Amino acid sequence: MALAGKQISRATQVAGRRMAAVRPAMATRVSRSARLNTVCKVHKICVLPGDGIGPEIMEVATKALTVAGGKEGETFEYKQCLIGGAAIDATGKPLPEETLEVAKQSNAVLLAAIGGYKWDTLPSAQRPERGLLAIRAGLNAFANLRPAIVPRQLADSSPLKRELVEGVDILIVRELVGGIYFGQPRGFGKNEKGERIGYNTDVYSEPEVERIARVAFEAARKRGKRLCSVEKSNVLEVSQLWKEVVIRVGAEYPDVELSHMYIDNAAMQLLRNPKYFDVIVTGNIFGDILSDEASMLAGSLGLLPSASISGSGPGIYEPVHGSAPDIAGKDLANPLAMVLSAAMMCRYDLAIPKVADRLEAAVNAVLDAGLRTADIYKAGTPNTRLVKCSEMGAELMKHL
């Protein structure tokens, strides 16, 4: 395979620069972090390893972060807390109060993954996923930014043809603390026939749609100036409100080309013609689905970081993949998305871009060297070698 030098670093840095402008409050927040950094070089990080492969990839990421920070004179103070299934086992709650309090007092939150088969039979209100929803709401992390970038190095790892995915650079802006995951009423009951039912409410207020729309328009303005709003306004009243508000906000951004697409068509077009998209803005449940689909354009969930941010306070930085309980403890996980999530954290919440540069360069170097974990390994590809999670971590350290 022909490998492109510094492809990952350039891609992540370009995405980072674009993402830095996605919210009006970002400049204020970065300036605040920068002022704090001039006084104290210790960055307080709330570390949430979670479940499944979470502890394995978090170990690699924090070691890499410590080494990269040391090269730039930066020090990290890690406070590890429980969330998800691990928290349920220890405390009976998916998000203990102590965890949320530590997160609020930190400069940033680094989260690996939650959930697993062990807890699938619990009542919905007690399952690990409720912890993730609760910490997002508790930190008011309303905007989820998920880049889907296909670097030249890994275009052949995609399940789609190389010519369809090479050069894809999409940013999905997902509203994160509203919609059907948080709407009330929700629960179980019986209908008029006495049959048991389950129900959820998909609801958005105008202010909620306005603030996520502004994030998306600001992002598009700094990228290709194209924004696609995804909803289902042909059948859902909540989507009709969404579309109406997005159009109204769009009038303030005449330089951004606004288009609209139903969720079913958007899911199809992501596979048929992914290069059509620049920035996508959508609600919670649709964004959940589309961002995972888009991340697979690169061939694996194990490569892509994400950020969940608010106008103030700490953001949550996590890989887009799940806890992968089937491979947990087997040293097979890909730690690169976790490392890149740490890099994203350094760039935006901590305002130490040189540390982010070092982490991204190390990731780029191991990929250029042909190292591949099982999720991105393709047998028969020249100049590549299958490695375990710990081996990938050790190679990262060499390049740091």
Short mmCIF file of C-alpha atoms in Angstrom, two decimals, residues 16 25 40 43 55 61 72 111 132 185 198-199 253 281 317 322 329 352-354 368 396:
data_model
loop_
_atom_site.label_atom_id
_atom_site.label_comp_id
_atom_site.label_asym_id
_atom_site.label_seq_id
_atom_site.Cartn_x
_atom_site.Cartn_y
_atom_site.Cartn_z
CA GLY A 16 -9.56 20.58 14.34
CA ALA A 25 -18.55 30.65 22.96
CA CYS A 40 -0.75 26.57 36.31
CA HIS A 43 -4.47 20.04 33.81
CA PRO A 55 -9.72 0.35 30.38
CA ALA A 61 -4.18 7.11 25.79
CA GLU A 72 5.98 20.31 26.15
CA LEU A 111 -14.27 8.91 28.34
CA LEU A 132 -23.68 8.52 29.40
CA PRO A 185 -43.26 11.42 28.97
CA GLY A 198 -43.61 1.27 25.52
CA TYR A 199 -43.45 4.93 24.57
CA TYR A 253 -25.77 32.99 7.08
CA VAL A 281 -26.79 18.99 11.37
CA TYR A 317 -13.90 13.61 24.60
CA GLY A 322 -18.53 1.23 21.74
CA GLY A 329 -9.50 -8.23 27.82
CA ILE A 352 -2.20 23.07 24.42
CA PRO A 353 -2.08 22.42 20.66
CA LYS A 354 1.57 21.36 20.65
CA ASP A 368 2.73 5.07 8.00
CA LEU A 396 3.18 5.04 19.84
#
